[in-house]
Amino acid sequence: MKLSTNAAALVWSDGPQTETPCTGRSELFFPKASQEPDAPSKAERRAIEVCAGCPARDWCLERDLVESSTADRIIGVRGGLREADRRALHRQRYGKRPAKRAGVTW
């Protein structure tokens, strides 16, 4: 199965078993983010529409949330959500990592 560049880096499980609508369209999923917190940009809306009927949507979203070490590493549209929404979901799920203090190693 061939995945888009957007999803290819996520394959460490079986992943989706069917062709996905994003295949070959990775540029669509990295639009300029909207400056409005509650309103996606036109480009973000286009990417979200592609995700809407995708059989791998939940898998893609879950992989993105699990593999993003911090909410700040989340970019683009994935799993039908724009980055602002996924960052909020990531913070809700995992909280915010405390600031690194001098002399403290994690």
mmCIF file with all atom_site columns, C-alpha atoms in Angstrom:
data_model
loop_
_atom_site.group_PDB
_atom_site.id
_atom_site.type_symbol
_atom_site.label_atom_id
_atom_site.label_alt_id
_atom_site.label_comp_id
_atom_site.label_asym_id
_atom_site.label_entity_id
_atom_site.label_seq_id
_atom_site.pdbx_PDB_ins_code
_atom_site.Cartn_x
_atom_site.Cartn_y
_atom_site.Cartn_z
_atom_site.occupancy
_atom_site.B_iso_or_equiv
_atom_site.pdbx_formal_charge
_atom_site.auth_seq_id
_atom_site.auth_comp_id
_atom_site.auth_asym_id
_atom_site.auth_atom_id
_atom_site.pdbx_PDB_model_num
ATOM 1   C CA . MET A 1 1   ? 0.000   0.000  0.000  1.00 0.00 ? 1   MET A CA 1
ATOM 2   C CA . LYS A 1 2   ? 1.316   3.455  -0.904 1.00 0.00 ? 2   LYS A CA 1
ATOM 3   C CA . LEU A 1 3   ? 0.785   6.316  1.541  1.00 0.00 ? 3   LEU A CA 1
ATOM 4   C CA . SER A 1 4   ? 1.305   10.018 1.041  1.00 0.00 ? 4   SER A CA 1
ATOM 5   C CA . THR A 1 5   ? 4.482   11.584 2.376  1.00 0.00 ? 5   THR A CA 1
ATOM 6   C CA . ASN A 1 6   ? 2.254   13.012 5.098  1.00 0.00 ? 6   ASN A CA 1
ATOM 7   C CA . ALA A 1 7   ? 1.333   9.546  6.342  1.00 0.00 ? 7   ALA A CA 1
ATOM 8   C CA . ALA A 1 8   ? 4.372   7.504  5.275  1.00 0.00 ? 8   ALA A CA 1
ATOM 9   C CA . ALA A 1 9   ? 6.451   8.524  8.296  1.00 0.00 ? 9   ALA A CA 1
ATOM 10  C CA . LEU A 1 10  ? 3.721   7.150  10.565 1.00 0.00 ? 10  LEU A CA 1
ATOM 11  C CA . VAL A 1 11  ? 3.942   3.561  9.414  1.00 0.00 ? 11  VAL A CA 1
ATOM 12  C CA . TRP A 1 12  ? 5.180   1.561  12.358 1.00 0.00 ? 12  TRP A CA 1
ATOM 13  C CA . SER A 1 13  ? 1.958   -0.387 12.705 1.00 0.00 ? 13  SER A CA 1
ATOM 14  C CA . ASP A 1 14  ? -0.079  -2.038 9.978  1.00 0.00 ? 14  ASP A CA 1
ATOM 15  C CA . GLY A 1 15  ? -1.773  1.276  9.203  1.00 0.00 ? 15  GLY A CA 1
ATOM 16  C CA . PRO A 1 16  ? -4.625  1.638  6.767  1.00 0.00 ? 16  PRO A CA 1
ATOM 17  C CA . GLN A 1 17  ? -5.425  -1.344 4.576  1.00 0.00 ? 17  GLN A CA 1
ATOM 18  C CA . THR A 1 18  ? -6.818  0.688  1.677  1.00 0.00 ? 18  THR A CA 1
ATOM 19  C CA . GLU A 1 19  ? -5.668  3.500  -0.589 1.00 0.00 ? 19  GLU A CA 1
ATOM 20  C CA . THR A 1 20  ? -6.109  6.859  1.132  1.00 0.00 ? 20  THR A CA 1
ATOM 21  C CA . PRO A 1 21  ? -7.393  10.079 -0.474 1.00 0.00 ? 21  PRO A CA 1
ATOM 22  C CA . CYS A 1 22  ? -4.192  11.892 0.512  1.00 0.00 ? 22  CYS A CA 1
ATOM 23  C CA . THR A 1 23  ? -1.960  9.586  -1.536 1.00 0.00 ? 23  THR A CA 1
ATOM 24  C CA . GLY A 1 24  ? 0.253   11.712 -3.750 1.00 0.00 ? 24  GLY A CA 1
ATOM 25  C CA . ARG A 1 25  ? -1.154  14.972 -2.394 1.00 0.00 ? 25  ARG A CA 1
ATOM 26  C CA . SER A 1 26  ? 1.117   15.733 0.568  1.00 0.00 ? 26  SER A CA 1
ATOM 27  C CA . GLU A 1 27  ? 1.499   19.430 -0.344 1.00 0.00 ? 27  GLU A CA 1
ATOM 28  C CA . LEU A 1 28  ? -2.214  19.882 0.336  1.00 0.00 ? 28  LEU A CA 1
ATOM 29  C CA . PHE A 1 29  ? -1.759  18.994 4.015  1.00 0.00 ? 29  PHE A CA 1
ATOM 30  C CA . PHE A 1 30  ? 0.749   21.711 4.914  1.00 0.00 ? 30  PHE A CA 1
ATOM 31  C CA . PRO A 1 31  ? -1.221  24.892 4.230  1.00 0.00 ? 31  PRO A CA 1
ATOM 32  C CA . LYS A 1 32  ? -0.479  28.208 5.859  1.00 0.00 ? 32  LYS A CA 1
ATOM 33  C CA . ALA A 1 33  ? -2.248  28.081 9.203  1.00 0.00 ? 33  ALA A CA 1
ATOM 34  C CA . SER A 1 34  ? -5.191  30.374 9.829  1.00 0.00 ? 34  SER A CA 1
ATOM 35  C CA . GLN A 1 35  ? -4.598  33.275 12.164 1.00 0.00 ? 35  GLN A CA 1
ATOM 36  C CA . GLU A 1 36  ? -8.168  32.911 13.448 1.00 0.00 ? 36  GLU A CA 1
ATOM 37  C CA . PRO A 1 37  ? -8.415  30.466 16.363 1.00 0.00 ? 37  PRO A CA 1
ATOM 38  C CA . ASP A 1 38  ? -11.908 29.259 15.438 1.00 0.00 ? 38  ASP A CA 1
ATOM 39  C CA . ALA A 1 39  ? -11.833 29.559 11.646 1.00 0.00 ? 39  ALA A CA 1
ATOM 40  C CA . PRO A 1 40  ? -9.731  27.385 9.326  1.00 0.00 ? 40  PRO A CA 1
ATOM 41  C CA . SER A 1 41  ? -8.180  29.029 6.290  1.00 0.00 ? 41  SER A CA 1
ATOM 42  C CA . LYS A 1 42  ? -9.486  28.171 2.831  1.00 0.00 ? 42  LYS A CA 1
ATOM 43  C CA . ALA A 1 43  ? -6.482  25.880 2.256  1.00 0.00 ? 43  ALA A CA 1
ATOM 44  C CA . GLU A 1 44  ? -7.007  24.165 5.621  1.00 0.00 ? 44  GLU A CA 1
ATOM 45  C CA . ARG A 1 45  ? -10.678 23.596 4.760  1.00 0.00 ? 45  ARG A CA 1
ATOM 46  C CA . ARG A 1 46  ? -9.671  21.923 1.481  1.00 0.00 ? 46  ARG A CA 1
ATOM 47  C CA . ALA A 1 47  ? -7.348  19.511 3.315  1.00 0.00 ? 47  ALA A CA 1
ATOM 48  C CA . ILE A 1 48  ? -9.967  18.806 5.981  1.00 0.00 ? 48  ILE A CA 1
ATOM 49  C CA . GLU A 1 49  ? -12.487 17.958 3.242  1.00 0.00 ? 49  GLU A CA 1
ATOM 50  C CA . VAL A 1 50  ? -10.074 15.386 1.780  1.00 0.00 ? 50  VAL A CA 1
ATOM 51  C CA . CYS A 1 51  ? -9.751  13.784 5.224  1.00 0.00 ? 51  CYS A CA 1
ATOM 52  C CA . ALA A 1 52  ? -13.493 13.744 5.841  1.00 0.00 ? 52  ALA A CA 1
ATOM 53  C CA . GLY A 1 53  ? -14.272 10.416 4.183  1.00 0.00 ? 53  GLY A CA 1
ATOM 54  C CA . CYS A 1 54  ? -10.893 8.762  4.629  1.00 0.00 ? 54  CYS A CA 1
ATOM 55  C CA . PRO A 1 55  ? -10.912 5.242  6.111  1.00 0.00 ? 55  PRO A CA 1
ATOM 56  C CA . ALA A 1 56  ? -7.549  5.969  7.799  1.00 0.00 ? 56  ALA A CA 1
ATOM 57  C CA . ARG A 1 57  ? -8.606  9.253  9.404  1.00 0.00 ? 57  ARG A CA 1
ATOM 58  C CA . ASP A 1 58  ? -8.715  8.004  13.014 1.00 0.00 ? 58  ASP A CA 1
ATOM 59  C CA . TRP A 1 59  ? -5.468  6.067  12.580 1.00 0.00 ? 59  TRP A CA 1
ATOM 60  C CA . CYS A 1 60  ? -3.725  9.085  11.083 1.00 0.00 ? 60  CYS A CA 1
ATOM 61  C CA . LEU A 1 61  ? -4.876  11.400 13.884 1.00 0.00 ? 61  LEU A CA 1
ATOM 62  C CA . GLU A 1 62  ? -3.899  8.932  16.610 1.00 0.00 ? 62  GLU A CA 1
ATOM 63  C CA . ARG A 1 63  ? -0.418  8.363  15.114 1.00 0.00 ? 63  ARG A CA 1
ATOM 64  C CA . ASP A 1 64  ? 0.151   12.105 14.895 1.00 0.00 ? 64  ASP A CA 1
ATOM 65  C CA . LEU A 1 65  ? -0.826  12.682 18.524 1.00 0.00 ? 65  LEU A CA 1
ATOM 66  C CA . VAL A 1 66  ? 1.220   9.747  19.814 1.00 0.00 ? 66  VAL A CA 1
ATOM 67  C CA . GLU A 1 67  ? 4.330   10.569 17.785 1.00 0.00 ? 67  GLU A CA 1
ATOM 68  C CA . SER A 1 68  ? 4.372   14.318 18.479 1.00 0.00 ? 68  SER A CA 1
ATOM 69  C CA . SER A 1 69  ? 6.560   14.743 21.534 1.00 0.00 ? 69  SER A CA 1
ATOM 70  C CA . THR A 1 70  ? 5.118   18.205 22.202 1.00 0.00 ? 70  THR A CA 1
ATOM 71  C CA . ALA A 1 71  ? 2.143   20.124 20.876 1.00 0.00 ? 71  ALA A CA 1
ATOM 72  C CA . ASP A 1 72  ? 4.554   22.599 19.271 1.00 0.00 ? 72  ASP A CA 1
ATOM 73  C CA . ARG A 1 73  ? 5.751   19.886 16.859 1.00 0.00 ? 73  ARG A CA 1
ATOM 74  C CA . ILE A 1 74  ? 2.309   19.501 15.326 1.00 0.00 ? 74  ILE A CA 1
ATOM 75  C CA . ILE A 1 75  ? 2.022   21.062 11.870 1.00 0.00 ? 75  ILE A CA 1
ATOM 76  C CA . GLY A 1 76  ? -0.413  20.976 8.989  1.00 0.00 ? 76  GLY A CA 1
ATOM 77  C CA . VAL A 1 77  ? -3.671  19.069 8.684  1.00 0.00 ? 77  VAL A CA 1
ATOM 78  C CA . ARG A 1 78  ? -3.859  15.452 9.750  1.00 0.00 ? 78  ARG A CA 1
ATOM 79  C CA . GLY A 1 79  ? -6.682  13.127 10.653 1.00 0.00 ? 79  GLY A CA 1
ATOM 80  C CA . GLY A 1 80  ? -9.215  15.759 9.634  1.00 0.00 ? 80  GLY A CA 1
ATOM 81  C CA . LEU A 1 81  ? -8.002  18.348 12.127 1.00 0.00 ? 81  LEU A CA 1
ATOM 82  C CA . ARG A 1 82  ? -5.937  21.454 11.553 1.00 0.00 ? 82  ARG A CA 1
ATOM 83  C CA . GLU A 1 83  ? -2.847  22.064 13.651 1.00 0.00 ? 83  GLU A CA 1
ATOM 84  C CA . ALA A 1 84  ? -4.544  24.442 16.126 1.00 0.00 ? 84  ALA A CA 1
ATOM 85  C CA . ASP A 1 85  ? -7.173  21.810 16.918 1.00 0.00 ? 85  ASP A CA 1
ATOM 86  C CA . ARG A 1 86  ? -4.634  18.968 17.175 1.00 0.00 ? 86  ARG A CA 1
ATOM 87  C CA . ARG A 1 87  ? -2.396  21.073 19.438 1.00 0.00 ? 87  ARG A CA 1
ATOM 88  C CA . ALA A 1 88  ? -5.331  21.708 21.761 1.00 0.00 ? 88  ALA A CA 1
ATOM 89  C CA . LEU A 1 89  ? -6.210  17.996 21.723 1.00 0.00 ? 89  LEU A CA 1
ATOM 90  C CA . HIS A 1 90  ? -2.571  17.059 22.415 1.00 0.00 ? 90  HIS A CA 1
ATOM 91  C CA . ARG A 1 91  ? -2.409  19.442 25.393 1.00 0.00 ? 91  ARG A CA 1
ATOM 92  C CA . GLN A 1 92  ? -5.733  18.122 26.676 1.00 0.00 ? 92  GLN A CA 1
ATOM 93  C CA . ARG A 1 93  ? -4.545  14.543 26.410 1.00 0.00 ? 93  ARG A CA 1
ATOM 94  C CA . TYR A 1 94  ? -0.934  14.886 27.570 1.00 0.00 ? 94  TYR A CA 1
ATOM 95  C CA . GLY A 1 95  ? -0.776  18.229 29.345 1.00 0.00 ? 95  GLY A CA 1
ATOM 96  C CA . LYS A 1 96  ? 2.078   20.612 28.861 1.00 0.00 ? 96  LYS A CA 1
ATOM 97  C CA . ARG A 1 97  ? 5.617   19.489 29.520 1.00 0.00 ? 97  ARG A CA 1
ATOM 98  C CA . PRO A 1 98  ? 7.225   21.640 32.250 1.00 0.00 ? 98  PRO A CA 1
ATOM 99  C CA . ALA A 1 99  ? 9.907   24.102 31.218 1.00 0.00 ? 99  ALA A CA 1
ATOM 100 C CA . LYS A 1 100 ? 13.414  22.698 31.421 1.00 0.00 ? 100 LYS A CA 1
ATOM 101 C CA . ARG A 1 101 ? 15.298  24.053 34.415 1.00 0.00 ? 101 ARG A CA 1
ATOM 102 C CA . ALA A 1 102 ? 19.056  24.610 34.559 1.00 0.00 ? 102 ALA A CA 1
ATOM 103 C CA . GLY A 1 103 ? 20.850  21.565 35.911 1.00 0.00 ? 103 GLY A CA 1
ATOM 104 C CA . VAL A 1 104 ? 17.859  19.266 35.528 1.00 0.00 ? 104 VAL A CA 1
ATOM 105 C CA . THR A 1 105 ? 17.997  16.417 33.048 1.00 0.00 ? 105 THR A CA 1
ATOM 106 C CA . TRP A 1 106 ? 14.873  14.667 31.857 1.00 0.00 ? 106 TRP A CA 1
#
